[in-house]
Amino acid sequence: MVTCKDFLRELSDYLDETTDPATRAELERHVSECPNCWVVCDTTRKTIQVYKGMEAQPISDCIHTKLMEAIEKKAAESGHSGCCNGNHES
Amino acid sequence: MEGEPIEPVGVPEALSAEVLTVERAKQGDVAAFGELVTRYERRVYRMARQITQNDEDAEDVLQETFLKAFEHINSFQGQSKFYTWVTRIAVNESLMKLRKRKSDRTVSLDENIETDEEPIVREIAVWDDTPEQKYSQEEMRAILNKAIDGLKPIFRTVFILRDVEELSTEETAEVLGLSIAAVKSRLLRARLQLREKLTRVFKRKGDQILGYAK
Ligand SMILES: [Zn+2]
């Protein structure tokens, strides 16, 4: 018998679909019979979804330029060639 | 066709193209390294911003991360993905910033948290159907960032790597130097804490609030 505590403990694996089939079947049965766990499961799934849907904001050109300048400076110091030689063996 | 090796398509193709870019960067091709920067700088910046909770620190982390990656690119073995390798550098730099700024003990990732402690669930309420439509992108971003900022660094970092950056459990464990079990228990607690916070914002008004019997 899966209790609510058991269900919560397994919730992450359940949502990530990494539980073994037998455990999964038991958890599915519990969540279909227990309104509390159904809500917690549903809202946790939505929590993950909204974060996954969050796009990385473009960073400002200024930050990008500063970063590339720092790298080119470092390259010049260490004697790396600044331009592309374009030939690589495969 | 049967028995013949099938050429992988899509992501693996993009990855093998990346291997070549990394090879060029290893030979000192700055333009090739620049391609890698352009590909990943947003994600590195976002991750640094979320861990450090500070724009200035995030900018520093971004710069230090790619400078270190450039300097040490020859020690990148290619067994993991380039992005995982860069992420590891970025996470370390971010945590260092956090420690400096807060001189905060809670920053330690290996802190012995009581993993047996039951995860907390208080708010049990159905959400409005479409919070994404009710709030503008900007408002959404502010709500999500505020919720994440309220987590302890150990939970925040695991959640960001697993659910925002979409690293696997194994990659997250590798990046943070944690066991798989530790990653899993932190992830569960982080997800439940965020669920709790977001439920307070997104719950459908007027519903009867459910609850677990104590
Ligand atoms: Zn239950």
Coordinates of C-alpha atoms and ligand atoms in Angstrom, one line a residue:
Chain A
M1 CA 0.0 0.0 0.0
V2 CA 1.4 3.4 -1.1
T3 CA 0.8 6.1 1.5
C4 CA 0.8 9.8 0.7
K5 CA 4.2 10.0 2.3
D6 CA 5.5 7.3 0.0
F7 CA 4.0 9.1 -2.9
L8 CA 5.7 12.4 -2.1
R9 CA 9.0 10.6 -1.6
E10 CA 8.8 9.1 -5.1
L11 CA 7.3 12.2 -6.7
S12 CA 10.4 13.4 -8.5
D13 CA 11.2 10.0 -10.0
Y14 CA 7.5 9.6 -10.9
L15 CA 7.5 12.9 -12.8
D16 CA 10.9 12.1 -14.4
E17 CA 9.5 8.7 -15.3
T18 CA 12.5 6.9 -13.8
T19 CA 10.7 4.5 -11.5
D20 CA 10.5 0.9 -12.3
P21 CA 7.1 -0.2 -13.9
A22 CA 5.8 -2.0 -10.8
T23 CA 6.4 1.1 -8.6
R24 CA 5.0 3.3 -11.3
A25 CA 1.8 1.3 -11.4
E26 CA 1.3 1.6 -7.7
L27 CA 2.0 5.3 -7.7
E28 CA -0.4 5.8 -10.5
R29 CA -3.1 4.0 -8.6
H30 CA -2.5 6.1 -5.5
V31 CA -2.6 9.4 -7.4
S32 CA -5.8 8.4 -9.2
E33 CA -7.5 7.7 -5.8
C34 CA -6.0 10.5 -3.7
P35 CA -7.1 14.0 -4.6
N36 CA -4.4 15.6 -2.4
C37 CA -1.6 13.8 -4.1
W38 CA -3.2 14.4 -7.5
V39 CA -3.1 18.2 -6.9
V40 CA 0.5 18.1 -5.6
C41 CA 1.6 16.0 -8.5
D42 CA -0.2 18.2 -11.0
T43 CA 1.1 21.5 -9.6
T44 CA 4.7 20.2 -9.2
R45 CA 4.6 19.1 -12.9
K46 CA 3.4 22.6 -13.8
T47 CA 6.1 24.2 -11.6
I48 CA 8.7 22.3 -13.6
Q49 CA 7.1 23.2 -16.9
V50 CA 6.9 27.0 -16.2
Y51 CA 10.7 27.0 -15.4
K52 CA 11.6 24.9 -18.4
G53 CA 9.6 27.3 -20.6
M54 CA 11.5 30.3 -19.3
E55 CA 13.8 31.6 -22.0
A56 CA 17.2 32.9 -21.3
Q57 CA 17.1 36.6 -21.9
P58 CA 19.5 38.0 -24.5
I59 CA 22.5 39.5 -22.8
S60 CA 23.4 43.1 -23.7
D61 CA 25.8 43.7 -26.6
C62 CA 28.0 45.5 -24.2
I63 CA 28.5 42.5 -22.0
H64 CA 29.2 40.3 -25.0
T65 CA 31.7 42.8 -26.4
K66 CA 33.5 43.1 -23.1
L67 CA 33.7 39.3 -22.9
M68 CA 35.1 38.9 -26.4
E69 CA 37.6 41.7 -25.8
A70 CA 38.9 40.0 -22.6
I71 CA 39.3 36.7 -24.5
E72 CA 41.1 38.3 -27.4
K73 CA 43.4 40.0 -24.9
K74 CA 44.1 36.7 -23.2
A75 CA 44.8 35.1 -26.5
A76 CA 47.2 37.8 -27.5
E77 CA 49.1 37.4 -24.2
S78 CA 49.4 33.7 -24.5
G79 CA 50.4 33.9 -28.2
H80 CA 47.3 32.4 -29.7
S81 CA 46.6 33.5 -33.2
G82 CA 43.8 36.0 -33.3
C83 CA 42.4 34.9 -36.7
C84 CA 41.2 31.7 -38.0
N85 CA 43.6 29.6 -40.0
G86 CA 40.7 27.5 -41.1
N87 CA 42.6 24.2 -41.5
H88 CA 42.0 21.3 -39.4
E89 CA 42.9 17.7 -40.1
S90 CA 40.0 15.2 -39.9
Chain B
M1 CA 18.6 -1.4 -44.1
E2 CA 18.5 -3.9 -41.3
G3 CA 21.7 -4.4 -39.5
E4 CA 23.2 -1.3 -41.0
P5 CA 24.4 1.3 -38.6
I6 CA 22.0 4.2 -38.9
E7 CA 23.5 7.7 -39.0
P8 CA 22.2 9.7 -36.0
V9 CA 20.3 12.8 -36.9
G10 CA 19.5 16.1 -35.2
V11 CA 21.2 16.7 -31.9
P12 CA 24.0 14.3 -32.4
E13 CA 24.8 16.0 -35.7
A14 CA 24.9 19.3 -34.0
L15 CA 27.1 17.8 -31.3
S16 CA 29.6 16.4 -33.8
A17 CA 29.8 19.8 -35.5
E18 CA 30.6 21.2 -32.0
V19 CA 33.4 18.7 -31.5
L20 CA 35.1 20.2 -34.6
T21 CA 34.6 23.7 -33.3
V22 CA 36.1 22.7 -30.0
E23 CA 39.0 21.2 -31.8
R24 CA 39.6 24.4 -33.7
A25 CA 39.4 26.3 -30.4
K26 CA 42.0 24.0 -28.9
Q27 CA 44.4 24.9 -31.7
G28 CA 44.1 28.5 -30.7
D29 CA 41.4 29.6 -33.1
V30 CA 39.8 32.5 -31.2
A31 CA 36.9 32.8 -33.7
A32 CA 36.0 29.2 -33.1
F33 CA 36.0 29.8 -29.4
G34 CA 33.8 32.9 -30.0
E35 CA 31.3 30.6 -31.7
L36 CA 31.1 28.6 -28.5
V37 CA 30.7 31.8 -26.4
T38 CA 27.9 33.0 -28.6
R39 CA 26.1 29.6 -28.3
Y40 CA 26.3 29.4 -24.5
E41 CA 26.7 32.9 -23.0
R42 CA 23.0 33.5 -22.4
R43 CA 22.6 30.2 -20.6
V44 CA 25.8 30.8 -18.5
Y45 CA 24.7 34.3 -17.7
R46 CA 21.2 33.2 -16.7
M47 CA 22.5 30.4 -14.5
A48 CA 25.0 32.7 -12.8
R49 CA 22.3 35.3 -12.3
Q50 CA 20.0 32.7 -10.7
I51 CA 22.7 31.3 -8.4
T52 CA 24.3 34.6 -7.3
Q53 CA 21.0 36.6 -7.5
N54 CA 23.0 39.6 -8.6
D55 CA 23.6 41.2 -12.0
E56 CA 27.1 42.4 -11.3
D57 CA 28.2 39.0 -10.0
A58 CA 26.6 37.3 -13.0
E59 CA 28.6 39.4 -15.4
D60 CA 31.8 38.7 -13.6
V61 CA 31.0 35.0 -13.5
L62 CA 30.3 35.0 -17.2
Q63 CA 33.6 36.6 -18.0
E64 CA 35.7 34.5 -15.6
T65 CA 34.0 31.3 -16.8
F66 CA 34.8 31.8 -20.5
L67 CA 38.3 33.1 -19.7
K68 CA 39.0 30.0 -17.7
A69 CA 37.5 27.8 -20.3
F70 CA 39.6 29.4 -23.0
E71 CA 42.8 29.1 -20.9
H72 CA 42.2 25.5 -20.0
I73 CA 40.4 24.2 -23.1
N74 CA 43.2 21.8 -23.7
S75 CA 42.3 20.0 -20.5
F76 CA 38.8 19.5 -21.8
Q77 CA 38.8 15.8 -22.7
G78 CA 35.6 15.6 -24.7
Q79 CA 34.2 12.8 -22.5
S80 CA 31.4 15.1 -21.4
K81 CA 29.7 17.7 -23.5
F82 CA 31.4 21.1 -23.8
Y83 CA 28.4 22.8 -22.2
T84 CA 28.6 20.5 -19.2
W85 CA 32.3 21.3 -18.8
V86 CA 31.6 25.1 -19.0
T87 CA 28.7 24.7 -16.6
R88 CA 30.9 23.1 -14.0
I89 CA 33.3 26.1 -14.2
A90 CA 30.4 28.5 -14.1
V91 CA 28.8 26.9 -11.1
N92 CA 32.1 26.9 -9.2
E93 CA 32.6 30.6 -10.0
S94 CA 29.0 31.4 -9.0
L95 CA 29.3 29.7 -5.7
M96 CA 32.6 31.4 -5.0
K97 CA 30.9 34.8 -5.6
L98 CA 28.1 33.8 -3.3
R99 CA 30.5 32.8 -0.5
K100 CA 32.4 36.0 -0.8
R101 CA 29.4 38.2 -0.8
K102 CA 27.5 36.6 2.0
S103 CA 30.3 34.8 3.9
D104 CA 27.4 32.4 4.4
R105 CA 27.8 28.9 5.7
T106 CA 24.6 27.8 4.0
V107 CA 26.4 28.1 0.6
S108 CA 28.2 24.7 1.0
L109 CA 26.8 22.2 -1.3
D110 CA 27.9 19.2 0.7
E111 CA 26.3 20.6 3.8
N112 CA 24.8 17.7 5.7
I113 CA 21.1 18.4 5.3
E114 CA 18.6 16.1 7.0
T115 CA 17.5 14.2 3.9
D116 CA 15.2 12.0 6.0
E117 CA 13.1 15.0 6.9
E118 CA 9.8 14.8 5.2
P119 CA 9.3 17.2 2.3
I120 CA 7.0 20.0 3.2
V121 CA 3.6 20.3 1.6
R122 CA 1.2 22.9 2.9
E123 CA -0.6 24.6 0.1
I124 CA -2.7 22.1 -1.8
A125 CA -4.8 23.9 -4.4
V126 CA -5.4 23.6 -8.1
W127 CA -3.8 26.3 -10.3
D128 CA -5.5 28.7 -12.7
D129 CA -5.6 27.0 -16.0
T130 CA -3.1 29.3 -17.8
P131 CA -0.9 31.4 -15.6
E132 CA 1.3 32.0 -18.7
Q133 CA -1.6 33.9 -20.3
K134 CA -2.6 35.8 -17.3
Y135 CA 0.9 37.3 -16.7
S136 CA 3.2 39.0 -19.1
Q137 CA 6.5 37.4 -19.8
E138 CA 8.2 40.0 -17.7
E139 CA 5.8 39.4 -14.8
M140 CA 6.2 35.7 -15.2
R141 CA 10.0 36.0 -15.1
A142 CA 9.8 38.2 -12.0
I143 CA 7.6 35.7 -10.2
L144 CA 9.8 32.7 -11.1
N145 CA 13.0 34.5 -10.2
K146 CA 11.6 35.6 -6.8
A147 CA 10.5 32.1 -6.0
I148 CA 14.0 30.7 -6.9
D149 CA 15.7 33.4 -5.0
G150 CA 13.9 32.2 -1.9
L151 CA 15.6 28.8 -1.9
K152 CA 18.8 27.9 -0.1
P153 CA 21.7 27.7 -2.5
I154 CA 22.0 23.9 -2.3
F155 CA 18.4 23.5 -3.5
R156 CA 18.5 26.4 -5.9
T157 CA 21.6 25.1 -7.7
V158 CA 20.4 21.6 -8.1
F159 CA 17.0 22.8 -9.4
I160 CA 18.6 25.2 -11.9
L161 CA 20.9 22.5 -13.3
R162 CA 18.2 19.8 -13.6
D163 CA 15.0 21.7 -14.4
V164 CA 16.2 24.9 -16.0
E165 CA 19.4 23.9 -17.8
E166 CA 18.0 20.4 -18.3
L167 CA 21.2 18.5 -17.3
S168 CA 20.7 14.9 -16.5
T169 CA 20.8 13.7 -12.9
E170 CA 24.3 12.2 -13.7
E171 CA 25.6 15.4 -15.2
T172 CA 24.3 17.4 -12.3
A173 CA 26.0 15.0 -9.9
E174 CA 29.2 15.4 -11.9
V175 CA 29.1 19.2 -12.0
L176 CA 28.4 19.5 -8.3
G177 CA 30.5 16.7 -7.0
L178 CA 27.5 15.2 -5.3
S179 CA 26.1 11.6 -5.3
I180 CA 23.1 10.7 -7.4
A181 CA 21.1 10.2 -4.3
A182 CA 22.0 13.6 -2.9
V183 CA 21.0 15.3 -6.2
K184 CA 17.7 13.5 -6.2
S185 CA 16.8 14.4 -2.6
R186 CA 17.8 18.0 -3.1
L187 CA 15.8 18.2 -6.4
L188 CA 12.7 16.8 -4.8
R189 CA 12.8 19.3 -2.0
A190 CA 13.6 22.2 -4.3
R191 CA 10.7 21.3 -6.6
L192 CA 8.3 21.0 -3.7
Q193 CA 9.4 24.3 -2.2
L194 CA 9.0 26.1 -5.5
R195 CA 5.6 24.4 -6.0
E196 CA 4.6 25.8 -2.6
K197 CA 5.6 29.3 -3.5
L198 CA 4.1 29.3 -6.9
T199 CA 0.8 27.8 -5.7
R200 CA 0.4 30.9 -3.5
V201 CA 0.5 33.0 -6.6
F202 CA -1.2 30.8 -9.2
K203 CA -3.9 29.0 -7.2
R204 CA -7.4 29.2 -8.5
K205 CA -9.4 31.6 -6.4
G206 CA -12.5 30.5 -4.6
D207 CA -11.6 26.8 -4.5
Q208 CA -11.9 24.8 -1.3
I209 CA -8.4 24.3 0.0
L210 CA -7.5 20.7 0.4
G211 CA -5.0 19.4 3.0
Y212 CA -3.3 16.4 4.2
A213 CA -4.6 15.1 7.6
K214 CA -1.9 15.7 10.2
Ligands
ZN1 ZN -2.0 10.7 -1.3

